[in-house]
PDB file of C-alpha atoms in Angstrom:
ATOM      1  CA  MET A 202     -20.365 -52.493  10.289  1.00 50.00           C
ATOM      2  CA  MET A 203     -16.981 -53.806  11.369  1.00 49.00           C
ATOM      3  CA  ASN A 204     -18.603 -56.563  13.477  1.00 52.00           C
ATOM      4  CA  ARG A 205     -20.763 -57.669  10.474  1.00 52.00           C
ATOM      5  CA  ALA A 206     -17.666 -57.885   8.280  1.00 47.00           C
ATOM      6  CA  ILE A 207     -15.911 -59.965  10.914  1.00 46.00           C
ATOM      7  CA  ARG A 208     -18.860 -62.434  11.098  1.00 52.00           C
ATOM      8  CA  ILE A 209     -19.043 -62.825   7.311  1.00 46.00           C
ATOM      9  CA  THR A 210     -15.308 -63.269   6.931  1.00 44.00           C
ATOM     10  CA  ARG A 211     -15.145 -65.677   9.869  1.00 49.00           C
ATOM     11  CA  ALA A 212     -17.759 -67.879   8.247  1.00 47.00           C
ATOM     12  CA  VAL A 213     -16.013 -67.989   4.864  1.00 43.00           C
ATOM     13  CA  PHE A 214     -12.334 -67.498   5.609  1.00 42.00           C
ATOM     14  CA  PRO A 215     -11.329 -68.488   9.175  1.00 50.00           C
ATOM     15  CA  LEU A 216      -7.771 -67.179   8.773  1.00 46.00           C
ATOM     16  CA  GLY A 217      -9.025 -63.990   7.166  1.00 47.00           C
ATOM     17  CA  ALA A 218     -11.435 -63.542  10.075  1.00 45.00           C
ATOM     18  CA  LEU A 219      -8.565 -63.728  12.518  1.00 45.00           C
ATOM     19  CA  LEU A 220      -6.627 -61.080  10.603  1.00 45.00           C
ATOM     20  CA  VAL A 221      -9.631 -58.776  10.362  1.00 43.00           C
ATOM     21  CA  ALA A 222     -10.363 -59.159  14.072  1.00 49.00           C
ATOM     22  CA  SER A 223      -6.767 -58.337  14.915  1.00 54.00           C
ATOM     23  CA  ALA A 224      -6.941 -55.226  12.738  1.00 50.00           C
ATOM     24  CA  ALA A 225     -10.183 -54.159  14.392  1.00 50.00           C
ATOM     25  CA  ASN A 226      -8.650 -54.566  17.841  1.00 56.00           C
ATOM     26  CA  ALA A 227      -5.639 -52.524  16.785  1.00 51.00           C
ATOM     27  CA  VAL A 228      -7.862 -49.692  15.538  1.00 43.00           C
ATOM     28  CA  ARG A 229      -9.904 -49.790  18.741  1.00 55.00           C
ATOM     29  CA  ALA A 230      -6.768 -49.684  20.891  1.00 49.00           C
ATOM     30  CA  ALA A 231      -5.413 -46.736  18.900  1.00 46.00           C
ATOM     31  CA  ASP A 232      -8.663 -44.834  19.403  1.00 47.00           C
ATOM     32  CA  GLU A 233      -8.618 -45.481  23.127  1.00 46.00           C
ATOM     33  CA  SER A 234      -5.008 -44.343  23.413  1.00 42.00           C
ATOM     34  CA  GLN A 235      -5.811 -40.913  21.990  1.00 41.00           C
ATOM     35  CA  PRO A 236      -5.855 -38.197  24.686  1.00 38.00           C
ATOM     36  CA  LYS A 237      -9.344 -37.125  25.660  1.00 40.00           C
ATOM     37  CA  PRO A 238     -10.182 -33.402  25.680  1.00 38.00           C
ATOM     38  CA  PRO A 239     -10.236 -31.941  29.201  1.00 40.00           C
ATOM     39  CA  ALA A 240     -13.610 -31.867  30.836  1.00 48.00           C
ATOM     40  CA  THR A 241     -15.169 -28.460  31.001  1.00 57.00           C
ATOM     41  CA  VAL A 242     -15.174 -26.817  34.393  1.00 64.00           C
ATOM     42  CA  ASP A 243     -18.147 -24.919  35.723  1.00 77.00           C
ATOM     43  CA  PRO A 244     -17.234 -21.212  35.822  1.00 82.00           C
ATOM     44  CA  LYS A 245     -18.427 -20.875  39.414  1.00 84.00           C
ATOM     45  CA  GLY A 246     -16.411 -23.927  40.420  1.00 83.00           C
ATOM     46  CA  ALA A 247     -13.338 -22.510  38.691  1.00 84.00           C
ATOM     47  CA  GLU A 248     -13.802 -19.172  40.427  1.00 87.00           C
ATOM     48  CA  PHE A 249     -14.212 -20.880  43.799  1.00 88.00           C
ATOM     49  CA  PHE A 250     -11.051 -22.922  43.249  1.00 87.00           C
ATOM     50  CA  ASP A 251      -8.927 -19.933  42.206  1.00 87.00           C
ATOM     51  CA  ALA A 252     -10.235 -17.701  45.002  1.00 89.00           C
ATOM     52  CA  LYS A 253     -10.347 -20.159  47.901  1.00 88.00           C
ATOM     53  CA  ILE A 254      -8.752 -23.532  47.228  1.00 89.00           C
ATOM     54  CA  ARG A 255      -5.608 -22.787  45.246  1.00 87.00           C
ATOM     55  CA  PRO A 256      -4.292 -20.226  47.791  1.00 90.00           C
ATOM     56  CA  LEU A 257      -5.099 -22.655  50.601  1.00 88.00           C
ATOM     57  CA  LEU A 258      -3.196 -25.502  48.939  1.00 89.00           C
ATOM     58  CA  VAL A 259      -0.237 -23.232  48.274  1.00 88.00           C
ATOM     59  CA  ALA A 260      -0.120 -21.954  51.849  1.00 89.00           C
ATOM     60  CA  ARG A 261      -0.804 -25.223  53.661  1.00 87.00           C
ATOM     61  CA  CYS A 262       0.284 -28.099  51.423  1.00 89.00           C
ATOM     62  CA  PHE A 263       2.943 -27.192  48.867  1.00 85.00           C
ATOM     63  CA  GLU A 264       5.785 -27.086  51.374  1.00 85.00           C
ATOM     64  CA  CYS A 265       5.574 -30.881  51.761  1.00 89.00           C
ATOM     65  CA  HIS A 266       3.500 -31.877  48.716  1.00 88.00           C
ATOM     66  CA  GLY A 267       4.547 -29.460  45.977  1.00 84.00           C
ATOM     67  CA  PRO A 268       6.976 -29.480  43.059  1.00 84.00           C
ATOM     68  CA  ASP A 269      10.081 -29.542  45.281  1.00 86.00           C
ATOM     69  CA  LYS A 270       9.096 -32.082  47.922  1.00 86.00           C
ATOM     70  CA  GLN A 271       6.551 -34.924  47.897  1.00 86.00           C
ATOM     71  CA  LYS A 272       6.232 -36.567  51.299  1.00 87.00           C
ATOM     72  CA  GLY A 273       4.565 -39.956  51.069  1.00 87.00           C
ATOM     73  CA  GLY A 274       4.823 -39.696  47.293  1.00 88.00           C
ATOM     74  CA  LEU A 275       1.913 -37.222  47.280  1.00 89.00           C
ATOM     75  CA  ARG A 276       1.850 -34.106  45.155  1.00 86.00           C
ATOM     76  CA  LEU A 277      -0.997 -31.578  45.346  1.00 87.00           C
ATOM     77  CA  ASP A 278      -0.115 -28.965  42.738  1.00 84.00           C
ATOM     78  CA  SER A 279      -1.940 -30.416  39.722  1.00 84.00           C
ATOM     79  CA  PRO A 280      -5.219 -32.275  39.092  1.00 84.00           C
ATOM     80  CA  SER A 281      -3.498 -35.364  37.713  1.00 83.00           C
ATOM     81  CA  ALA A 282      -1.141 -35.549  40.691  1.00 84.00           C
ATOM     82  CA  VAL A 283      -4.052 -35.322  43.136  1.00 84.00           C
ATOM     83  CA  THR A 284      -5.933 -38.038  41.266  1.00 80.00           C
ATOM     84  CA  THR A 285      -2.867 -40.270  41.117  1.00 83.00           C
ATOM     85  CA  GLY A 286      -2.247 -39.732  44.811  1.00 84.00           C
ATOM     86  CA  GLY A 287       0.693 -40.981  46.786  1.00 87.00           C
ATOM     87  CA  ASP A 288       1.804 -44.112  48.578  1.00 88.00           C
ATOM     88  CA  SER A 289      -1.667 -44.517  50.124  1.00 85.00           C
ATOM     89  CA  GLY A 290      -3.578 -44.129  46.847  1.00 85.00           C
ATOM     90  CA  THR A 291      -5.634 -41.389  45.247  1.00 87.00           C
ATOM     91  CA  ALA A 292      -5.977 -38.297  47.402  1.00 85.00           C
ATOM     92  CA  LEU A 293      -9.614 -37.532  46.670  1.00 85.00           C
ATOM     93  CA  VAL A 294     -12.805 -38.867  45.155  1.00 89.00           C
ATOM     94  CA  ALA A 295     -14.689 -36.071  43.414  1.00 88.00           C
ATOM     95  CA  GLY A 296     -18.105 -35.543  44.996  1.00 90.00           C
ATOM     96  CA  LYS A 297     -17.331 -37.816  47.970  1.00 91.00           C
ATOM     97  CA  PRO A 298     -15.414 -36.020  50.706  1.00 88.00           C
ATOM     98  CA  ASP A 299     -15.973 -38.838  53.228  1.00 91.00           C
ATOM     99  CA  ASP A 300     -14.220 -41.283  50.879  1.00 90.00           C
ATOM    100  CA  SER A 301     -11.332 -38.920  50.089  1.00 86.00           C
ATOM    101  CA  LEU A 302      -8.038 -39.512  51.886  1.00 87.00           C
ATOM    102  CA  LEU A 303      -7.288 -35.791  51.673  1.00 88.00           C
ATOM    103  CA  ILE A 304     -10.405 -34.914  53.662  1.00 88.00           C
ATOM    104  CA  GLN A 305      -9.867 -37.744  56.147  1.00 89.00           C
ATOM    105  CA  ALA A 306      -6.320 -36.494  56.739  1.00 88.00           C
ATOM    106  CA  ILE A 307      -7.254 -32.853  57.367  1.00 89.00           C
ATOM    107  CA  ARG A 308     -10.182 -33.933  59.584  1.00 92.00           C
ATOM    108  CA  TYR A 309      -7.783 -36.050  61.643  1.00 92.00           C
ATOM    109  CA  THR A 310     -10.209 -38.982  61.354  1.00 88.00           C
ATOM    110  CA  GLY A 311      -7.880 -41.427  59.592  1.00 80.00           C
ATOM    111  CA  ASP A 312      -4.486 -42.935  60.198  1.00 85.00           C
ATOM    112  CA  ILE A 313      -2.859 -40.032  58.338  1.00 85.00           C
ATOM    113  CA  LYS A 314      -3.211 -36.573  59.879  1.00 88.00           C
ATOM    114  CA  MET A 315      -2.304 -33.508  57.883  1.00 87.00           C
ATOM    115  CA  PRO A 316      -0.793 -31.082  58.542  1.00 88.00           C
ATOM    116  CA  PRO A 317       1.066 -33.176  61.121  1.00 84.00           C
ATOM    117  CA  LYS A 318       1.946 -30.303  63.452  1.00 85.00           C
ATOM    118  CA  SER A 319      -1.563 -28.930  63.963  1.00 87.00           C
ATOM    119  CA  LYS A 320      -5.044 -29.334  62.563  1.00 91.00           C
ATOM    120  CA  LEU A 321      -6.311 -26.813  60.030  1.00 91.00           C
ATOM    121  CA  PRO A 322      -8.880 -24.249  61.179  1.00 92.00           C
ATOM    122  CA  ASP A 323     -12.468 -25.455  60.792  1.00 93.00           C
ATOM    123  CA  ALA A 324     -13.155 -22.774  58.188  1.00 92.00           C
ATOM    124  CA  GLU A 325     -10.362 -24.052  55.928  1.00 90.00           C
ATOM    125  CA  ILE A 326     -11.463 -27.668  56.358  1.00 90.00           C
ATOM    126  CA  ALA A 327     -14.990 -26.622  55.389  1.00 93.00           C
ATOM    127  CA  LEU A 328     -13.682 -24.992  52.202  1.00 91.00           C
ATOM    128  CA  LEU A 329     -11.855 -28.144  51.132  1.00 91.00           C
ATOM    129  CA  VAL A 330     -14.882 -30.317  51.934  1.00 91.00           C
ATOM    130  CA  LYS A 331     -17.121 -28.019  49.906  1.00 92.00           C
ATOM    131  CA  TRP A 332     -14.664 -28.125  47.015  1.00 90.00           C
ATOM    132  CA  VAL A 333     -14.653 -31.932  46.923  1.00 90.00           C
ATOM    133  CA  GLU A 334     -18.446 -32.077  47.337  1.00 91.00           C
ATOM    134  CA  GLN A 335     -18.861 -29.831  44.299  1.00 89.00           C
ATOM    135  CA  GLY A 336     -16.683 -32.088  42.151  1.00 88.00           C
ATOM    136  CA  ALA A 337     -13.160 -30.842  42.958  1.00 87.00           C
ATOM    137  CA  ALA A 338     -13.064 -28.431  40.010  1.00 87.00           C
ATOM    138  CA  TRP A 339      -9.557 -27.586  38.809  1.00 85.00           C
ATOM    139  CA  PRO A 340      -9.784 -24.995  36.001  1.00 80.00           C
ATOM    140  CA  ARG A 341      -6.309 -25.329  34.540  1.00 64.00           C
ATOM    141  CA  THR A 342      -4.990 -28.657  33.323  1.00 51.00           C
ATOM    142  CA  ASP A 343      -1.437 -29.822  33.666  1.00 45.00           C
ATOM    143  CA  SER A 344       0.975 -28.198  31.263  1.00 45.00           C
ATOM    144  CA  PRO A 345       4.574 -29.124  30.526  1.00 45.00           C
ATOM    145  CA  ALA A 346       7.290 -27.005  32.014  1.00 43.00           C
ATOM    146  CA  PRO A 347       8.481 -24.326  29.589  1.00 46.00           C
ATOM    147  CA  ASP A 348      11.665 -25.158  27.754  1.00 51.00           C
ATOM    148  CA  LYS A 349      14.722 -23.582  29.293  1.00 49.00           C
ATOM    149  CA  PRO A 350      16.477 -21.137  26.983  1.00 54.00           C
ATOM    150  CA  ALA A 351      19.619 -22.510  25.453  1.00 57.00           C
ATOM    151  CA  ALA A 352      22.710 -21.642  27.402  1.00 57.00           C
ATOM    152  CA  LYS A 353      24.758 -18.877  25.860  1.00 58.00           C
ATOM    153  CA  THR A 354      27.979 -20.210  24.446  1.00 63.00           C
ATOM    154  CA  GLY A 355      31.274 -18.371  24.257  1.00 65.00           C
ATOM    155  CA  PRO A 356      32.755 -15.775  26.630  1.00 71.00           C
ATOM    156  CA  LEU A 357      30.449 -13.562  28.645  1.00 75.00           C
ATOM    157  CA  PHE A 358      32.388 -10.438  27.631  1.00 79.00           C
ATOM    158  CA  THR A 359      34.324  -9.564  24.527  1.00 84.00           C
ATOM    159  CA  ASP A 360      37.862  -8.198  24.698  1.00 85.00           C
ATOM    160  CA  GLU A 361      36.523  -4.760  23.831  1.00 87.00           C
ATOM    161  CA  GLU A 362      34.041  -4.908  26.708  1.00 86.00           C
ATOM    162  CA  ARG A 363      36.731  -6.115  29.097  1.00 85.00           C
ATOM    163  CA  ALA A 364      38.833  -3.071  28.198  1.00 88.00           C
ATOM    164  CA  PHE A 365      36.123  -0.692  29.484  1.00 90.00           C
ATOM    165  CA  TRP A 366      37.502   1.470  32.291  1.00 84.00           C
ATOM    166  CA  ALA A 367      34.963   0.254  34.866  1.00 87.00           C
ATOM    167  CA  PHE A 368      36.308  -3.281  34.545  1.00 85.00           C
ATOM    168  CA  GLN A 369      39.924  -2.302  35.100  1.00 86.00           C
ATOM    169  CA  PRO A 370      41.585  -2.940  38.458  1.00 88.00           C
ATOM    170  CA  VAL A 371      42.362   0.034  40.647  1.00 87.00           C
ATOM    171  CA  SER A 372      45.856   1.338  39.971  1.00 86.00           C
ATOM    172  CA  ASP A 373      48.061   4.325  40.774  1.00 87.00           C
ATOM    173  CA  PRO A 374      49.326   5.594  37.411  1.00 86.00           C
ATOM    174  CA  PRO A 375      52.238   8.048  37.261  1.00 92.00           C
ATOM    175  CA  LEU A 376      51.371  11.709  36.895  1.00 92.00           C
ATOM    176  CA  PRO A 377      51.576  12.939  33.304  1.00 92.00           C
ATOM    177  CA  THR A 378      54.143  15.595  32.422  1.00 91.00           C
ATOM    178  CA  VAL A 379      52.655  19.080  31.919  1.00 93.00           C
ATOM    179  CA  LYS A 380      54.138  22.352  30.698  1.00 92.00           C
ATOM    180  CA  ASN A 381      52.483  24.587  33.298  1.00 91.00           C
ATOM    181  CA  GLY A 382      53.756  22.824  36.393  1.00 90.00           C
ATOM    182  CA  ALA A 383      52.583  25.623  38.695  1.00 90.00           C
ATOM    183  CA  TRP A 384      48.889  25.240  37.869  1.00 91.00           C
ATOM    184  CA  PRO A 385      48.022  21.789  39.315  1.00 93.00           C
ATOM    185  CA  LYS A 386      46.985  21.865  42.977  1.00 92.00           C
ATOM    186  CA  ALA A 387      46.057  18.177  43.260  1.00 93.00           C
ATOM    187  CA  SER A 388      47.028  14.975  41.498  1.00 91.00           C
ATOM    188  CA  ILE A 389      43.924  14.971  39.301  1.00 92.00           C
ATOM    189  CA  ASP A 390      44.829  18.453  38.055  1.00 93.00           C
ATOM    190  CA  HIS A 391      47.842  16.975  36.234  1.00 93.00           C
ATOM    191  CA  PHE A 392      45.556  14.715  34.198  1.00 92.00           C
ATOM    192  CA  LEU A 393      43.113  17.543  33.406  1.00 93.00           C
ATOM    193  CA  LEU A 394      45.901  19.913  32.382  1.00 93.00           C
ATOM    194  CA  ALA A 395      47.590  17.229  30.260  1.00 94.00           C
ATOM    195  CA  GLU A 396      44.365  16.773  28.269  1.00 94.00           C
ATOM    196  CA  LEU A 397      43.975  20.538  27.830  1.00 94.00           C
ATOM    197  CA  GLU A 398      47.560  21.005  26.674  1.00 94.00           C
ATOM    198  CA  ALA A 399      47.271  18.083  24.259  1.00 94.00           C
ATOM    199  CA  LYS A 400      44.416  19.986  22.561  1.00 94.00           C
ATOM    200  CA  GLY A 401      46.282  23.307  22.579  1.00 93.00           C
ATOM    201  CA  LEU A 402      44.156  24.742  25.371  1.00 94.00           C
ATOM    202  CA  SER A 403      44.996  26.285  28.711  1.00 91.00           C
ATOM    203  CA  PRO A 404      43.008  26.598  31.943  1.00 92.00           C
ATOM    204  CA  ALA A 405      40.880  29.689  32.486  1.00 89.00           C
ATOM    205  CA  PRO A 406      42.346  32.187  34.913  1.00 88.00           C
ATOM    206  CA  ALA A 407      41.292  31.984  38.547  1.00 87.00           C
ATOM    207  CA  ALA A 408      38.107  33.927  39.301  1.00 91.00           C
ATOM    208  CA  ASP A 409      38.237  36.754  41.841  1.00 92.00           C
ATOM    209  CA  ARG A 410      36.177  36.707  45.053  1.00 92.00           C
ATOM    210  CA  ARG A 411      33.366  38.877  43.620  1.00 93.00           C
ATOM    211  CA  THR A 412      32.944  36.527  40.644  1.00 93.00           C
ATOM    212  CA  LEU A 413      32.899  33.486  42.906  1.00 92.00           C
ATOM    213  CA  ILE A 414      30.217  35.059  45.106  1.00 94.00           C
ATOM    214  CA  ARG A 415      28.106  35.945  42.066  1.00 93.00           C
ATOM    215  CA  ARG A 416      28.391  32.332  40.788  1.00 90.00           C
ATOM    216  CA  ALA A 417      27.299  31.032  44.164  1.00 88.00           C
TER     217      ALA A 417
END
C-alpha cells in the first residue's frame, strides 16, 4: 500500500514523492531498530546447556574469558558475547563446529589453542562440539546487572549507639565507695555491693557447708 502511494505521488508531485519516500524509509528504519524477541530454546537443548555446557564454561573458560578478564577481547559468559567474539571474530557458528573458532581452539587445530596450558579432555571437547552442532542453545538471555543499592548516607552509628558499653574502650575505673567495706572479697564485689546499697538492699549471708553441698 505504501509503495502504491509512493508511485502515485511520484507521478503527480515529484517533491511530494520524495517526502513520502523519506517518511517510508524512516518508518522502516524505526521498525528494524526495534529489539526482536529472543528466539525460543528447545527444552532439551536448554537442559543440556545447563547440565553440561555452562558448568564446563565456568570451570574451564571464565578465568580468562569471563566478567573480570577477557583475554584476546573474548568473553564467554553470555550468548551475545560469544556471538560477538573477540579480536579474532565470532567465537562460534551455530550448527557448524568445524567453522567455529571456539571448537578449533579447543581441538588445537587452529592458530589459537585453548586452554593454552593443556588440551581439554576428549569427553569435554565432545560435549562442546555436540552443543554447537545442536545449535548452541543458551536458555537465558543477557540481562543488565542489578542496580547497586544507594549508599547509606550519614554516620554509621548514632551517638546513642556509640555510648553502648560494648563500644567503650577498656578502662580501670576507681572502686565505688560502699558502707559494708568488709564484705567485698574482689574488686567486682565493690560494684555489686554499691548497686545493692543504692537500692536499699544488702547481700545474703554466707551459706554454711551443708547448704553449699546441697546446692551442688
